[in-house]
Short mmCIF file of N, CA and C in Angstrom, two decimals:
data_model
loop_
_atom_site.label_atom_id
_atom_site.label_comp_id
_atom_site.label_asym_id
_atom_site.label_seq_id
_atom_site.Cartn_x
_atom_site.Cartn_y
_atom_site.Cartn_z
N UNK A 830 0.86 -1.16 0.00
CA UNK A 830 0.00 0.00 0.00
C UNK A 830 0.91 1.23 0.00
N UNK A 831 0.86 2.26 -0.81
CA UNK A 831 1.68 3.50 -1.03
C UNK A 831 1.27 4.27 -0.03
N UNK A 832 1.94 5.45 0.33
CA UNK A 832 1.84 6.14 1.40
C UNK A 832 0.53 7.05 1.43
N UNK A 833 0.16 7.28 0.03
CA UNK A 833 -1.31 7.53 -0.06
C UNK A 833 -2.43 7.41 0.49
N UNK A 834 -2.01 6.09 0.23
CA UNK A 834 -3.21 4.57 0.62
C UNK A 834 -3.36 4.66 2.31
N UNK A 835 -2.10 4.74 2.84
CA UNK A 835 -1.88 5.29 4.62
C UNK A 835 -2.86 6.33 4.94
N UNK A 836 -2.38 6.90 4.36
CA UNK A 836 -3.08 8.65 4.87
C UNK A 836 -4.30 8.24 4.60
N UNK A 837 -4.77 8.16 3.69
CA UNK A 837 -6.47 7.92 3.23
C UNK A 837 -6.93 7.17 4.20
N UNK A 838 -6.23 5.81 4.29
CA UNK A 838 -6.87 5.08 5.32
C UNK A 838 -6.84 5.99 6.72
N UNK A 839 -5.73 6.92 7.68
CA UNK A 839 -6.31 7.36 8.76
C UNK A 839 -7.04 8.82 8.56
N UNK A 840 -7.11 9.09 7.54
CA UNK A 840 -8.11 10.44 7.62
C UNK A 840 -9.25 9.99 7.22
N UNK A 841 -9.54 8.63 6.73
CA UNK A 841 -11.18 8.33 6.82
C UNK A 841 -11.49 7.61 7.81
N UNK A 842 -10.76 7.13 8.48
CA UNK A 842 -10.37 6.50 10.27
C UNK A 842 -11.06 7.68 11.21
N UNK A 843 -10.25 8.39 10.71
CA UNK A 843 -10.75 10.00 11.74
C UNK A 843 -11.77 10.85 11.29
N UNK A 844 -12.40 10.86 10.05
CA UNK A 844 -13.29 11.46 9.86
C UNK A 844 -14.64 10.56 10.18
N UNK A 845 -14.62 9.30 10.82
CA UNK A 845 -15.51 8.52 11.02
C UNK A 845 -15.51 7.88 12.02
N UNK A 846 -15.04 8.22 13.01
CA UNK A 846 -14.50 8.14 14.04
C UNK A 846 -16.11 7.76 15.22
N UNK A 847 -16.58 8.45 15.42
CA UNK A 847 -18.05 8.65 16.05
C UNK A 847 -18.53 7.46 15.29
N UNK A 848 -19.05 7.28 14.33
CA UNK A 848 -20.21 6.41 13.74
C UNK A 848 -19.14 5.08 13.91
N UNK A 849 -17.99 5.28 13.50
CA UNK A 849 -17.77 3.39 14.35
C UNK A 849 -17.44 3.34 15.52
N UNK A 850 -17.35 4.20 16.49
CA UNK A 850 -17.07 4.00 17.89
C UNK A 850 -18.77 3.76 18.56
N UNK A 851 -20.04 4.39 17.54
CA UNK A 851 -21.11 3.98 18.19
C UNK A 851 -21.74 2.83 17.27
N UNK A 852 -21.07 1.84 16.69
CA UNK A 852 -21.42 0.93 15.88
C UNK A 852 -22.78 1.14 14.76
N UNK A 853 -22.35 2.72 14.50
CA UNK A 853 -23.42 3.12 12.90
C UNK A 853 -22.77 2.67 11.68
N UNK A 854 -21.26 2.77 11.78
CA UNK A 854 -21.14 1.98 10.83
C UNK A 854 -19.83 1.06 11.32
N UNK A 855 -18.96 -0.02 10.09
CA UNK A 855 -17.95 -0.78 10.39
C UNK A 855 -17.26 -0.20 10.11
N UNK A 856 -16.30 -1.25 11.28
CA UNK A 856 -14.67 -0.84 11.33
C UNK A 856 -14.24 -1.82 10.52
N UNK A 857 -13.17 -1.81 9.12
CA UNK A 857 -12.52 -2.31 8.44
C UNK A 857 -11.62 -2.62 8.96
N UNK A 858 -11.23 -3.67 9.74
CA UNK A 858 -9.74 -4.29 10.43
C UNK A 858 -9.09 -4.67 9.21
N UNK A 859 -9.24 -5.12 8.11
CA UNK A 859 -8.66 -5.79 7.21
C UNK A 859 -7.87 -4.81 6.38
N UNK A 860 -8.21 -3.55 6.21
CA UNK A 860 -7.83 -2.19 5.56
C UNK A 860 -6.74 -2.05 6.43
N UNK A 861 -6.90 -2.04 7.51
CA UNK A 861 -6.03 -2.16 8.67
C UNK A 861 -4.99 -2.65 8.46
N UNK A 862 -5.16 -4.12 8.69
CA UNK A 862 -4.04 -4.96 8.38
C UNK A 862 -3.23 -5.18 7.41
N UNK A 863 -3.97 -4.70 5.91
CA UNK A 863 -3.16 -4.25 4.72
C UNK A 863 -2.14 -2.99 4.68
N UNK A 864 -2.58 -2.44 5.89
CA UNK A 864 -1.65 -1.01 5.71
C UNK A 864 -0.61 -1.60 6.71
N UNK A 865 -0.93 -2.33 7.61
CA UNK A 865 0.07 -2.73 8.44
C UNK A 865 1.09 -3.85 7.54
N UNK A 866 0.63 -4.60 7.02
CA UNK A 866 1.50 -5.88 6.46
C UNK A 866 2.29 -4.76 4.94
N UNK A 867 1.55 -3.89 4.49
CA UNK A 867 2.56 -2.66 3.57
C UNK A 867 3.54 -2.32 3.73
N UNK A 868 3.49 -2.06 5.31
CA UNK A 868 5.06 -1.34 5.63
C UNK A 868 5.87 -2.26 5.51
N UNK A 869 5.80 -3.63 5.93
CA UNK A 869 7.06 -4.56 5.81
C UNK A 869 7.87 -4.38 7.30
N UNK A 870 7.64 -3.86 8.40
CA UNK A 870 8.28 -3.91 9.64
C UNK A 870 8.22 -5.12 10.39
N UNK A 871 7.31 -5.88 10.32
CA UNK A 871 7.14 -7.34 10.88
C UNK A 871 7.42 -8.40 10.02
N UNK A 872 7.81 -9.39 10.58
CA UNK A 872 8.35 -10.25 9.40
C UNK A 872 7.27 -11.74 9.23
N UNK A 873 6.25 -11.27 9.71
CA UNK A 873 5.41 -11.94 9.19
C UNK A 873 4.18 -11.03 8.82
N UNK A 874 2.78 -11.46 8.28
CA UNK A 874 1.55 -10.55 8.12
C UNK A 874 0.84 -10.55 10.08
N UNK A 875 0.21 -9.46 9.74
CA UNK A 875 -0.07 -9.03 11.21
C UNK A 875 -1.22 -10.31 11.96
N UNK A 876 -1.90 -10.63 11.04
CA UNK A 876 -2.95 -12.19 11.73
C UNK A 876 -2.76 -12.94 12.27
N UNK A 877 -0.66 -13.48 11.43
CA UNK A 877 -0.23 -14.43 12.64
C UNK A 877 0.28 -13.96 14.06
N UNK A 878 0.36 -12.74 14.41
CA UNK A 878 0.82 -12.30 15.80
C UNK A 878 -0.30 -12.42 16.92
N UNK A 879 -1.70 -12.43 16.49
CA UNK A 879 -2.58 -12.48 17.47
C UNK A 879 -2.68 -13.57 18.34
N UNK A 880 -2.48 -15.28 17.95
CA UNK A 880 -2.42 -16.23 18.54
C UNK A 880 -1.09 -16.85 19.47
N UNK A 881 0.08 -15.78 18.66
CA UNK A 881 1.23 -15.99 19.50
C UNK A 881 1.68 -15.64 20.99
N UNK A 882 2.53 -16.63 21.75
CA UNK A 882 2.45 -15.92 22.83
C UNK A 882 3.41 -14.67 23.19
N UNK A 883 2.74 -13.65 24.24
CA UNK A 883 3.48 -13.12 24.36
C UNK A 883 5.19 -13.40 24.28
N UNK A 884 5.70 -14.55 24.77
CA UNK A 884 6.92 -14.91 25.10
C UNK A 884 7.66 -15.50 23.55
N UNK A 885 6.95 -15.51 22.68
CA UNK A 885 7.47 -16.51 21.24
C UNK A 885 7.57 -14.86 20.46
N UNK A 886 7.21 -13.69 21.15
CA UNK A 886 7.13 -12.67 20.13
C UNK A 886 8.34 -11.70 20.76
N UNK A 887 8.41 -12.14 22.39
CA UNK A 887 9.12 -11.71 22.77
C UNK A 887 10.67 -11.74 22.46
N UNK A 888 11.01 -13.00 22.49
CA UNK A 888 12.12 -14.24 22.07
C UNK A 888 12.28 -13.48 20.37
N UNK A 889 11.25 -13.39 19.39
CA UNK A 889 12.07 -13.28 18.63
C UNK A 889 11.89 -11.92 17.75
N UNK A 890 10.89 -11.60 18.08
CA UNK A 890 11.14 -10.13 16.91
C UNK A 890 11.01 -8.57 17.85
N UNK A 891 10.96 -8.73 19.16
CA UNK A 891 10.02 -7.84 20.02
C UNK A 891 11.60 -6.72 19.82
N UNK A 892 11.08 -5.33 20.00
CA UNK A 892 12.24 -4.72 20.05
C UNK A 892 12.32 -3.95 21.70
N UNK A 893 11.22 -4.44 22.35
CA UNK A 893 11.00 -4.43 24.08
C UNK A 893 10.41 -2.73 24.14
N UNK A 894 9.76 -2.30 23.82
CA UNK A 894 8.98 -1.26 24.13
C UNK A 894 7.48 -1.50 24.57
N UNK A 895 7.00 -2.72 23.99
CA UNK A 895 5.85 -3.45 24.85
C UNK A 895 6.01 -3.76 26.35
N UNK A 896 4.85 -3.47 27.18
CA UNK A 896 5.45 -4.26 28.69
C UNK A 896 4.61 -5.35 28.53
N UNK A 897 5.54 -6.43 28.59
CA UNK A 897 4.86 -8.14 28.42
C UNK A 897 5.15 -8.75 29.67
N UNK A 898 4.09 -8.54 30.26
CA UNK A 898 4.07 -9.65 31.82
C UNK A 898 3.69 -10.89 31.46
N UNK A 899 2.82 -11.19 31.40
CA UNK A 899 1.98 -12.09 31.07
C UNK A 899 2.41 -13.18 29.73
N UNK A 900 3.89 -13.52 29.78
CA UNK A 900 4.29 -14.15 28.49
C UNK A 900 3.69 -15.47 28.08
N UNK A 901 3.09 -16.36 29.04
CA UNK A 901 2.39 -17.40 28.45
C UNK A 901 1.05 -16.98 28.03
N UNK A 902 0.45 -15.86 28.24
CA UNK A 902 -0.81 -15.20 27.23
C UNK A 902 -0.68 -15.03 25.58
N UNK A 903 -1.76 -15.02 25.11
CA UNK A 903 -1.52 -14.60 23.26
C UNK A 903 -1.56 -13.07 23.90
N UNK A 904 -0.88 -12.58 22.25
CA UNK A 904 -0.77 -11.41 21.81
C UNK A 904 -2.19 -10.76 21.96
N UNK A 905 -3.21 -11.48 21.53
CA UNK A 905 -4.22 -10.94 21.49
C UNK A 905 -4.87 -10.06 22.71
N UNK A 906 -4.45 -10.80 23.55
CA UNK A 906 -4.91 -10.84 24.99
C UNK A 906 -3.85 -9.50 25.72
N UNK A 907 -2.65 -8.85 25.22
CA UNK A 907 -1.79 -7.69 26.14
C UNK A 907 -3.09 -6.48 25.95
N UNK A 908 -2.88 -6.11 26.96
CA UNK A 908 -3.69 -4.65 27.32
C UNK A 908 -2.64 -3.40 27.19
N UNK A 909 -1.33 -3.58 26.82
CA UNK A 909 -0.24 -2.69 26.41
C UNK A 909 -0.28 -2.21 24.83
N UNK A 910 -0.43 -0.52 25.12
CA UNK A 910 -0.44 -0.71 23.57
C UNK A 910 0.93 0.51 23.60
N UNK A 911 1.36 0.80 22.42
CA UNK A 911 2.64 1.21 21.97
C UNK A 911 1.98 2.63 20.97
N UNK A 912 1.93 3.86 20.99
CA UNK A 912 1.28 4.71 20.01
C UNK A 912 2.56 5.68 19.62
N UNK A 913 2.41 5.59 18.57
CA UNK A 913 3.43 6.35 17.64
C UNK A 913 2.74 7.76 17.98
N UNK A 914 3.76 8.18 18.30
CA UNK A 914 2.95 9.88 18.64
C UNK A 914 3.84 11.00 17.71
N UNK A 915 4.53 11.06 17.12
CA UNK A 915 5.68 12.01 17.39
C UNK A 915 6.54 11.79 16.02
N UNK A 916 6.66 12.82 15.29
CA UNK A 916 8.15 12.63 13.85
C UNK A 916 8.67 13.89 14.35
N UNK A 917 10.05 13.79 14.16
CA UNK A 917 10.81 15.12 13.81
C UNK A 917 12.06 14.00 13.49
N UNK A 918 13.06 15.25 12.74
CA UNK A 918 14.73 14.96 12.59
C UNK A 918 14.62 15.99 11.29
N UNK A 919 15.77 15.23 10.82
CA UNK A 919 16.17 16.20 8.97
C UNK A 919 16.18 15.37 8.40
N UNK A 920 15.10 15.06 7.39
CA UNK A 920 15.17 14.15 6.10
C UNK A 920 17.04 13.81 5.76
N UNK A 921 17.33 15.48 4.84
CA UNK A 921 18.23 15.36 4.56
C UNK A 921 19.36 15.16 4.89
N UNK A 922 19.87 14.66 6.41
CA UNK A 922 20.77 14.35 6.57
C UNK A 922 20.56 12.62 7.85
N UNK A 923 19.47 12.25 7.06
CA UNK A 923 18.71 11.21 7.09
C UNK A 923 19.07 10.92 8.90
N UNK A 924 18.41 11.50 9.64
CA UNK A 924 17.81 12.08 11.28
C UNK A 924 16.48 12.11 11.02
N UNK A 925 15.38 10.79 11.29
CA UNK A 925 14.32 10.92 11.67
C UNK A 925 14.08 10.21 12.89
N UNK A 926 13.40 11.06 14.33
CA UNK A 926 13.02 10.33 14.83
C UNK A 926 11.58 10.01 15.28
N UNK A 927 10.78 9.26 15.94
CA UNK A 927 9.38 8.69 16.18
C UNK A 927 9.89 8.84 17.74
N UNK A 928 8.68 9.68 18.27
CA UNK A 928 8.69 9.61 19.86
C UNK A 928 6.57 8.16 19.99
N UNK A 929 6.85 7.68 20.54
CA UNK A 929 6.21 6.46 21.50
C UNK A 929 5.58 7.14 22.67
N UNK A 930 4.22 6.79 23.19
CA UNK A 930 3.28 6.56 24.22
C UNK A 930 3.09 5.60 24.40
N UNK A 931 2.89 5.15 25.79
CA UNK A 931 1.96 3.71 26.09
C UNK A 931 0.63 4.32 26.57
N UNK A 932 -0.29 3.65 25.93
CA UNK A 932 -1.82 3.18 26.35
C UNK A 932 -1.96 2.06 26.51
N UNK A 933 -3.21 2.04 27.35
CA UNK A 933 -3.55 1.24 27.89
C UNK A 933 -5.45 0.89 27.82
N UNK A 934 -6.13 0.14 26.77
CA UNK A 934 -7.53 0.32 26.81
C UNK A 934 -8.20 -0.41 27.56
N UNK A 935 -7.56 -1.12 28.27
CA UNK A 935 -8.34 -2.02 29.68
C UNK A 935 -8.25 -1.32 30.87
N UNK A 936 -8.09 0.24 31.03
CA UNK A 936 -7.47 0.68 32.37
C UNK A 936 -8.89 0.31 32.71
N UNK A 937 -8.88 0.04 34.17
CA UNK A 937 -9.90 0.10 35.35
C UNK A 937 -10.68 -1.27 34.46
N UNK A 938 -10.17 -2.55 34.01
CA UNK A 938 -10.74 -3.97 33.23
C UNK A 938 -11.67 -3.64 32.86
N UNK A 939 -12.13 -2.44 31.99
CA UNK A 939 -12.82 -2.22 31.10
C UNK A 939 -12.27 -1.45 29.91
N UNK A 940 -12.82 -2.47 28.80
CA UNK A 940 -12.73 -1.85 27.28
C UNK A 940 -12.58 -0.98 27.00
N UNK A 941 -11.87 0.42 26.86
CA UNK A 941 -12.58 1.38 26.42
C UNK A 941 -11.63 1.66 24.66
N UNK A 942 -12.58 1.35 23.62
CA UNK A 942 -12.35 1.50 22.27
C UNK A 942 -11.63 2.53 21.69
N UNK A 943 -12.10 3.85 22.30
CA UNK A 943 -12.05 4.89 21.68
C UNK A 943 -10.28 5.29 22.03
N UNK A 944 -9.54 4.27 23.18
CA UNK A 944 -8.46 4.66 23.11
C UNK A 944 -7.73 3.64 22.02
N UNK A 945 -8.18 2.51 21.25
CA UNK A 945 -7.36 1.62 20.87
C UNK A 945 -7.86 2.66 19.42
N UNK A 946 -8.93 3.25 19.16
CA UNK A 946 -8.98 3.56 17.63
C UNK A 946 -8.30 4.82 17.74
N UNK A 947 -7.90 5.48 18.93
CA UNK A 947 -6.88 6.40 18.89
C UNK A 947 -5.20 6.02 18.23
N UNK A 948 -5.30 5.05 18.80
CA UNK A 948 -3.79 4.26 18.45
C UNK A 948 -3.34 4.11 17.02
N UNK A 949 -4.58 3.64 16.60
CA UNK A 949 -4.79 3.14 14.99
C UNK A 949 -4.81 4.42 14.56
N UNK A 950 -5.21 5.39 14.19
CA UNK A 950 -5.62 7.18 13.99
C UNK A 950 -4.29 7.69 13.46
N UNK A 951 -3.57 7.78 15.44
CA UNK A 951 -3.02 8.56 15.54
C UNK A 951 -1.41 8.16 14.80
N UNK A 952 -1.53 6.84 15.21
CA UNK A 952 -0.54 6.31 14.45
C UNK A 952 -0.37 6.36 13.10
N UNK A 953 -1.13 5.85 12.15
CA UNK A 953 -0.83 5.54 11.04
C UNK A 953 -1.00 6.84 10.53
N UNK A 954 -1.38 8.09 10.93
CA UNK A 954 -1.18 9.31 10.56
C UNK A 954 0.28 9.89 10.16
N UNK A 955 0.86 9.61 11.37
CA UNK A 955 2.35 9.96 12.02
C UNK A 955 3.16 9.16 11.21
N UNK A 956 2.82 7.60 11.09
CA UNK A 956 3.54 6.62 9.80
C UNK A 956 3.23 7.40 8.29
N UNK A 957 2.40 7.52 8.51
CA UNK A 957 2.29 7.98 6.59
C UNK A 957 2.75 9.60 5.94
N UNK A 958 3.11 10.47 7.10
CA UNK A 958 3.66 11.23 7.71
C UNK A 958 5.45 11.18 7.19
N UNK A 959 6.10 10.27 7.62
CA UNK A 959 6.96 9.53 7.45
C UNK A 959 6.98 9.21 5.77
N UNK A 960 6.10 8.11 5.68
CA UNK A 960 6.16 7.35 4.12
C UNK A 960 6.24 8.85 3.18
N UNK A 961 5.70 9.78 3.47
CA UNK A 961 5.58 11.01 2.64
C UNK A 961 6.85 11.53 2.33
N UNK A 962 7.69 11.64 3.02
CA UNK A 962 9.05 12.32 3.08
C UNK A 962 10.33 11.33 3.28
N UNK A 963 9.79 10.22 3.19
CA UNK A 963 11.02 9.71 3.80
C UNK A 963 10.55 8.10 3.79
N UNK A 964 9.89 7.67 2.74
CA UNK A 964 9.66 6.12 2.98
C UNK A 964 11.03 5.05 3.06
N UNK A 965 11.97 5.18 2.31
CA UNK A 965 13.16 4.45 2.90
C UNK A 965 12.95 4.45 4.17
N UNK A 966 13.25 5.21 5.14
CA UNK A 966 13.62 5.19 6.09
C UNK A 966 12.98 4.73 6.98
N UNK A 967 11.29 4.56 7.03
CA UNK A 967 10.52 4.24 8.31
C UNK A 967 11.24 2.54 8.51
N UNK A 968 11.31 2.24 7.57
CA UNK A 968 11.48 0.29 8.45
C UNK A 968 13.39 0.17 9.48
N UNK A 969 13.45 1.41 9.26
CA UNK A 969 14.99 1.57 10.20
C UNK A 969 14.88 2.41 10.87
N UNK A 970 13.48 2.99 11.30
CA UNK A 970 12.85 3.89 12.43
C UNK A 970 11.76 3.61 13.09
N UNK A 971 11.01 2.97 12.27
CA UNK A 971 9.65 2.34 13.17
C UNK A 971 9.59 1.39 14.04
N UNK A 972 9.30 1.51 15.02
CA UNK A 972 9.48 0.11 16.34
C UNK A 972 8.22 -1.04 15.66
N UNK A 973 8.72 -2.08 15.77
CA UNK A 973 8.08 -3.45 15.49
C UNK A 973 6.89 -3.47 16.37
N UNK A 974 7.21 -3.28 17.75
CA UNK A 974 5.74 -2.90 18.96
C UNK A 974 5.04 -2.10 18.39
N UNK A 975 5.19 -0.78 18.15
CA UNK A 975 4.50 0.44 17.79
C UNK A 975 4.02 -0.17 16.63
N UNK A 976 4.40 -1.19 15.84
CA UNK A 976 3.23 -1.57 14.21
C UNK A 976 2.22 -2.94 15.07
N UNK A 977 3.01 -3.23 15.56
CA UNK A 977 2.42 -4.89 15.90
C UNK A 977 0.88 -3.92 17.07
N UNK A 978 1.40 -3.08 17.94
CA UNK A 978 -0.03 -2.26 19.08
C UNK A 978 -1.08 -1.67 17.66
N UNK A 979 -1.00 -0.82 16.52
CA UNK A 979 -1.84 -1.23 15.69
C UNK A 979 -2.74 -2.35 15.26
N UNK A 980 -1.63 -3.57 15.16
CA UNK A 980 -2.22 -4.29 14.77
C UNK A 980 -3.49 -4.96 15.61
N UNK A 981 -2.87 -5.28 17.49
CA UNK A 981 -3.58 -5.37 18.23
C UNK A 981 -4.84 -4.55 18.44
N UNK A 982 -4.82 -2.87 18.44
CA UNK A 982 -5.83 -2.55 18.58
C UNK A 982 -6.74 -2.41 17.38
N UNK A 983 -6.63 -3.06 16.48
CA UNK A 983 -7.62 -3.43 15.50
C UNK A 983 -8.44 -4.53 15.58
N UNK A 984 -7.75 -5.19 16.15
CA UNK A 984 -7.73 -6.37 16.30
C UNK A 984 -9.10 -6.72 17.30
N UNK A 985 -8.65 -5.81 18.54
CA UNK A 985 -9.57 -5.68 19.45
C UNK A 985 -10.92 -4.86 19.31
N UNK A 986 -10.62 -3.82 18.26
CA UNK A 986 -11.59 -2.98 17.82
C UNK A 986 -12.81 -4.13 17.21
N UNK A 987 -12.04 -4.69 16.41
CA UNK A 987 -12.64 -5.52 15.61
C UNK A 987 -13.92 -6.34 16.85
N UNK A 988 -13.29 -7.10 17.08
CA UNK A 988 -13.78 -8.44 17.79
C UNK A 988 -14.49 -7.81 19.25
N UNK A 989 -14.10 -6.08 19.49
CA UNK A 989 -14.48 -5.59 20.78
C UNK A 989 -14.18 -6.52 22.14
N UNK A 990 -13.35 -6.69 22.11
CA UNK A 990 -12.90 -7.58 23.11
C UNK A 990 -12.27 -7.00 24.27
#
């Protein structure tokens, strides 16, 4: 998916924001996951990370910005999410960096959506952001957590879990 395809996908993310957070209309996880498996930062597609355990993701691709207690749990199941918040550096003297938030959409063991479709939003904004000026460079700047907590909170969006 071209960096286009990014942006489009979170500015119609955000311009619709209300009608799928009150289930008027659907959330496309799969649009999702195409923009996620685009970038190429995970080395597999994002579907197989949901059943894995924390500890098999940990062990091999995690770059540890997730907090993973719970390593015999699936992926599906962390309440840690990773949000790309943040670009600055100089293209041209190829200095970009991505500043990271943790959320959390189970605070107080309840759901709350509207922070995981923040994640998805705010993120892939800030990624495509990036792909605009500088697509070489995001897969030697983007944290593997920060794509894979997308993937999760779609995931969860999806299934409302």
């Amino acid at each position: 998916m071209e960096e286009l395809a990014t942006m489009t996908l979170a500015d119609n993310l955000a311009k619709n924001q209300t009608e799928i957070l009150n289930n008027e209309q659907d959330f496309n996880a799969e649009a999702v996951y195409e923009a996620i498996d685009s970038l190429q930062i995970l080395h597999k597609p994002i579907k197989e990370y949901f059943d894995m355990t924390q500890e098999q993701y940990y062990e091999s691709e995690s770059d540890h910005k997730l907090t993973l207690i719970k390593l015999s749990e699936k992926l599906a199941d962390l309440h840690d999410r990773v949000l790309t918040n943040h670009v600055d550096g100089f293209v041209d003297q190829n200095q970009i960096n991505l500043t990271y938030n943790h959320e959390n959409p189970y605070e107080d063991d309840f759901y709350n959506a509207e922070v995981d479709y923040h994640v998805i939003t705010y993120s892939l904004k800030v990624i495509s952001a990036v792909q605009a000026v500088a697509g070489k460079d995001l897969q030697t700047v983007l944290s593997k957590d920060a794509v894979l907590s997308i993937g999760l909170a779609a995931h969860a969006l999806a299934n409302r879990v």
